mmCIF file of C-alpha atoms in Angstrom:
data_model
loop_
_atom_site.group_PDB
_atom_site.id
_atom_site.type_symbol
_atom_site.label_atom_id
_atom_site.label_comp_id
_atom_site.label_asym_id
_atom_site.label_seq_id
_atom_site.Cartn_x
_atom_site.Cartn_y
_atom_site.Cartn_z
ATOM 1 C CA UNK A 1 211.819 68.987 4.218
ATOM 2 C CA UNK A 2 213.978 71.207 2.095
ATOM 3 C CA UNK A 3 216.047 73.518 3.900
ATOM 4 C CA UNK A 4 214.457 76.791 1.784
ATOM 5 C CA UNK A 5 210.678 76.760 2.946
ATOM 6 C CA UNK A 6 209.359 79.319 0.473
ATOM 7 C CA UNK A 7 210.002 76.813 -2.339
ATOM 8 C CA UNK A 8 208.315 73.929 -1.324
ATOM 9 C CA UNK A 9 204.592 73.854 -2.586
ATOM 10 C CA UNK A 10 201.762 72.615 -0.532
ATOM 11 C CA UNK A 11 198.601 71.396 -1.197
ATOM 12 C CA UNK A 12 195.931 71.236 1.408
ATOM 13 C CA UNK A 13 192.948 69.409 1.203
ATOM 14 C CA UNK A 14 189.454 70.010 3.044
ATOM 15 C CA UNK A 15 186.851 67.508 3.725
ATOM 16 C CA UNK A 16 187.049 65.045 0.716
ATOM 17 C CA UNK A 17 188.823 64.971 -2.254
ATOM 18 C CA UNK A 18 189.949 62.356 -3.826
ATOM 19 C CA UNK A 19 193.027 60.191 -4.156
ATOM 20 C CA UNK A 20 195.945 60.864 -6.307
ATOM 21 C CA UNK A 21 195.145 58.916 -9.551
ATOM 22 C CA UNK A 22 196.595 60.796 -12.437
ATOM 23 C CA UNK A 23 194.487 61.672 -15.426
ATOM 24 C CA UNK A 24 195.856 62.831 -18.512
ATOM 25 C CA UNK A 25 193.942 65.708 -20.509
ATOM 26 C CA UNK A 26 192.493 63.793 -23.265
ATOM 27 C CA UNK A 27 191.567 60.800 -21.730
ATOM 28 C CA UNK A 28 190.295 62.275 -18.240
ATOM 29 C CA UNK A 29 186.243 61.734 -19.037
ATOM 30 C CA UNK A 30 187.101 58.064 -20.086
ATOM 31 C CA UNK A 31 189.034 57.453 -16.985
ATOM 32 C CA UNK A 32 186.399 59.626 -14.876
ATOM 33 C CA UNK A 33 183.507 57.280 -16.152
ATOM 34 C CA UNK A 34 185.755 53.978 -15.346
ATOM 35 C CA UNK A 35 186.256 54.564 -12.044
ATOM 36 C CA UNK A 36 183.404 53.510 -8.913
ATOM 37 C CA UNK A 37 181.210 55.920 -8.850
ATOM 38 C CA UNK A 38 179.885 56.941 -4.812
ATOM 39 C CA UNK A 39 177.306 58.662 -4.129
ATOM 40 C CA UNK A 40 178.404 62.612 -3.226
ATOM 41 C CA UNK A 41 178.044 63.333 0.216
ATOM 42 C CA UNK A 42 177.577 66.773 1.772
ATOM 43 C CA UNK A 43 179.729 69.177 3.017
ATOM 44 C CA UNK A 44 180.150 72.356 4.697
ATOM 45 C CA UNK A 45 179.001 74.989 2.475
ATOM 46 C CA UNK A 46 176.942 73.410 0.384
ATOM 47 C CA UNK A 47 173.963 74.680 -0.888
ATOM 48 C CA UNK A 48 170.610 72.244 -0.902
ATOM 49 C CA UNK A 49 167.245 72.975 -2.552
ATOM 50 C CA UNK A 50 164.758 71.234 -0.993
ATOM 51 C CA UNK A 51 161.184 71.387 -2.027
ATOM 52 C CA UNK A 52 157.851 69.344 -1.273
ATOM 53 C CA UNK A 53 155.708 68.866 -3.797
ATOM 54 C CA UNK A 54 152.492 71.173 -3.555
ATOM 55 C CA UNK A 55 153.698 73.154 -0.658
ATOM 56 C CA UNK A 56 155.015 76.217 -1.878
ATOM 57 C CA UNK A 57 155.947 77.270 1.555
ATOM 58 C CA UNK A 58 158.117 74.522 1.530
ATOM 59 C CA UNK A 59 160.612 75.432 -1.111
ATOM 60 C CA UNK A 60 163.526 76.625 -0.229
ATOM 61 C CA UNK A 61 167.645 76.908 -0.792
ATOM 62 C CA UNK A 62 169.568 75.816 2.485
ATOM 63 C CA UNK A 63 173.299 76.718 3.341
ATOM 64 C CA UNK A 64 174.790 73.045 4.732
ATOM 65 C CA UNK A 65 176.789 75.244 8.313
ATOM 66 C CA UNK A 66 180.349 74.733 9.157
ATOM 67 C CA UNK A 67 178.954 72.967 11.878
ATOM 68 C CA UNK A 68 177.546 70.328 9.651
ATOM 69 C CA UNK A 69 173.735 70.704 10.040
ATOM 70 C CA UNK A 70 170.789 73.060 8.754
ATOM 71 C CA UNK A 71 167.412 74.255 9.426
ATOM 72 C CA UNK A 72 163.773 73.663 7.713
ATOM 73 C CA UNK A 73 160.849 74.415 8.463
ATOM 74 C CA UNK A 74 158.762 71.584 10.588
ATOM 75 C CA UNK A 75 162.025 69.601 10.631
ATOM 76 C CA UNK A 76 164.062 71.633 12.797
ATOM 77 C CA UNK A 77 167.751 70.815 12.736
ATOM 78 C CA UNK A 78 169.034 68.153 10.613
ATOM 79 C CA UNK A 79 172.768 67.157 9.826
ATOM 80 C CA UNK A 80 173.805 67.466 6.727
ATOM 81 C CA UNK A 81 177.547 66.807 6.470
ATOM 82 C CA UNK A 82 178.318 63.493 5.145
ATOM 83 C CA UNK A 83 175.072 62.495 3.787
ATOM 84 C CA UNK A 84 173.795 61.511 0.440
ATOM 85 C CA UNK A 85 170.715 63.178 -1.877
ATOM 86 C CA UNK A 86 168.739 60.202 -0.502
ATOM 87 C CA UNK A 87 169.547 59.986 2.765
ATOM 88 C CA UNK A 88 168.536 63.572 3.404
ATOM 89 C CA UNK A 89 165.558 63.030 1.263
ATOM 90 C CA UNK A 90 164.498 60.270 3.259
ATOM 91 C CA UNK A 91 164.553 61.826 6.292
ATOM 92 C CA UNK A 92 163.115 65.159 5.895
ATOM 93 C CA UNK A 93 160.605 62.626 4.827
ATOM 94 C CA UNK A 94 160.233 61.037 8.030
ATOM 95 C CA UNK A 95 160.411 64.264 9.901
ATOM 96 C CA UNK A 96 157.414 65.477 7.649
ATOM 97 C CA UNK A 97 155.170 63.300 6.650
ATOM 98 C CA UNK A 98 153.580 63.871 10.700
ATOM 99 C CA UNK A 99 152.348 67.310 9.529
ATOM 100 C CA UNK A 100 151.874 66.595 5.411
ATOM 101 C CA UNK A 101 150.181 63.029 4.437
ATOM 102 C CA UNK A 102 151.280 61.648 1.283
ATOM 103 C CA UNK A 103 154.183 64.181 0.762
ATOM 104 C CA UNK A 104 156.676 64.169 -2.214
ATOM 105 C CA UNK A 105 160.404 65.746 -1.026
ATOM 106 C CA UNK A 106 162.953 66.478 -3.290
ATOM 107 C CA UNK A 107 166.511 67.414 -2.594
ATOM 108 C CA UNK A 108 169.162 68.483 -5.295
ATOM 109 C CA UNK A 109 172.099 70.433 -5.037
ATOM 110 C CA UNK A 110 172.376 74.115 -5.965
ATOM 111 C CA UNK A 111 176.003 74.677 -5.451
ATOM 112 C CA UNK A 112 179.130 72.606 -4.788
ATOM 113 C CA UNK A 113 180.989 74.699 -2.238
ATOM 114 C CA UNK A 114 182.214 72.313 0.267
ATOM 115 C CA UNK A 115 184.676 70.593 -1.432
ATOM 116 C CA UNK A 116 187.591 72.885 -1.081
ATOM 117 C CA UNK A 117 191.586 72.680 -1.823
ATOM 118 C CA UNK A 118 194.067 75.715 -0.632
ATOM 119 C CA UNK A 119 197.280 75.940 -2.731
ATOM 120 C CA UNK A 120 200.125 77.164 -0.904
ATOM 121 C CA UNK A 121 203.814 77.610 -1.460
ATOM 122 C CA UNK A 122 205.219 78.657 -5.047
ATOM 123 C CA UNK A 123 202.298 78.078 -7.643
ATOM 124 C CA UNK A 124 201.788 81.382 -9.977
ATOM 125 C CA UNK A 125 198.002 81.876 -7.692
ATOM 126 C CA UNK A 126 198.293 80.499 -4.288
ATOM 127 C CA UNK A 127 194.710 80.264 -2.663
ATOM 128 C CA UNK A 128 191.384 78.514 -2.153
ATOM 129 C CA UNK A 129 189.743 76.489 -4.805
ATOM 130 C CA UNK A 130 186.291 74.762 -5.443
ATOM 131 C CA UNK A 131 186.953 71.885 -6.874
ATOM 132 C CA UNK A 132 185.104 68.232 -8.288
ATOM 133 C CA UNK A 133 185.652 65.682 -5.636
ATOM 134 C CA UNK A 134 187.907 64.014 -7.504
ATOM 135 C CA UNK A 135 190.469 66.450 -8.663
ATOM 136 C CA UNK A 136 194.033 65.101 -8.359
ATOM 137 C CA UNK A 137 197.606 66.628 -7.511
ATOM 138 C CA UNK A 138 198.419 67.832 -11.305
ATOM 139 C CA UNK A 139 194.964 69.253 -11.567
ATOM 140 C CA UNK A 140 195.413 71.406 -8.306
ATOM 141 C CA UNK A 141 198.622 72.573 -9.447
ATOM 142 C CA UNK A 142 197.117 73.776 -13.176
ATOM 143 C CA UNK A 143 194.447 75.508 -10.976
ATOM 144 C CA UNK A 144 197.271 76.992 -9.214
ATOM 145 C CA UNK A 145 198.243 78.447 -12.390
ATOM 146 C CA UNK A 146 201.338 76.030 -12.439
ATOM 147 C CA UNK A 147 204.593 75.647 -10.068
ATOM 148 C CA UNK A 148 207.252 79.087 -10.248
ATOM 149 C CA UNK A 149 210.741 78.467 -11.468
ATOM 150 C CA UNK A 150 211.498 78.162 -7.421
ATOM 151 C CA UNK A 151 208.969 75.422 -6.805
ATOM 152 C CA UNK A 152 210.937 72.620 -5.509
ATOM 153 C CA UNK A 153 209.251 70.256 -7.813
ATOM 154 C CA UNK A 154 210.503 66.673 -5.237
ATOM 155 C CA UNK A 155 209.380 68.381 -2.455
ATOM 156 C CA UNK A 156 205.109 68.749 -2.839
ATOM 157 C CA UNK A 157 203.197 68.077 0.292
ATOM 158 C CA UNK A 158 200.030 66.683 0.517
ATOM 159 C CA UNK A 159 198.062 67.727 3.360
ATOM 160 C CA UNK A 160 194.401 65.724 4.478
ATOM 161 C CA UNK A 161 192.296 66.607 7.552
ATOM 162 C CA UNK A 162 190.043 63.787 8.001
ATOM 163 C CA UNK A 163 187.836 63.287 11.354
ATOM 164 C CA UNK A 164 189.899 65.772 12.882
ATOM 165 C CA UNK A 165 193.139 64.074 12.127
ATOM 166 C CA UNK A 166 195.733 65.468 9.360
ATOM 167 C CA UNK A 167 198.105 63.029 7.424
ATOM 168 C CA UNK A 168 200.856 64.425 5.145
ATOM 169 C CA UNK A 169 201.593 62.575 1.748
ATOM 170 C CA UNK A 170 204.694 63.552 -0.126
ATOM 171 C CA UNK A 171 204.235 64.057 -3.992
ATOM 172 C CA UNK A 172 207.482 63.594 -5.745
ATOM 173 C CA UNK A 173 206.442 65.555 -9.271
ATOM 174 C CA UNK A 174 209.530 64.467 -11.287
ATOM 175 C CA UNK A 175 208.344 60.647 -10.352
ATOM 176 C CA UNK A 176 205.212 61.792 -12.074
ATOM 177 C CA UNK A 177 206.949 63.579 -15.402
ATOM 178 C CA UNK A 178 209.148 60.652 -15.750
ATOM 179 C CA UNK A 179 206.409 57.817 -15.571
ATOM 180 C CA UNK A 180 206.889 56.330 -12.120
ATOM 181 C CA UNK A 181 204.837 55.817 -9.268
#
């Protein structure tokens, strides 16, 4: 770590931000399409829209709370965090079919607010950003307005917290500029 801690750029990720695949701007969409597609899993802060066909009282938007759950009529508390659209639809169907025969449940993601990163240190616009789950380090730095002239480009730390365990990954910007690592 640098002796001058004010010059260090730190990117802290909350929940699930994917690996460090670096994408060139001109071929980003082609590379993203080539990546294996994993279904999106919900995070706290995501807004879901749930509806039951022909049941207007069972159509509403629900927020996945910080504890990972949400409430829905006739279903009680449901864990949303870490689940896919299909898994959640099946859970709701199972809980509601006791009350409503031949029901059709639809679950959609109204807003993805749970994939947050925090970029702090010597960047032009430090702060919290809601991002695509496949954002990489260069994209995160760009979203934060780039680095200041005082940033230690080869002392960037990526902090990740998963299941209550924090890990630190080192990122050397100079290596990427040279086409290494």
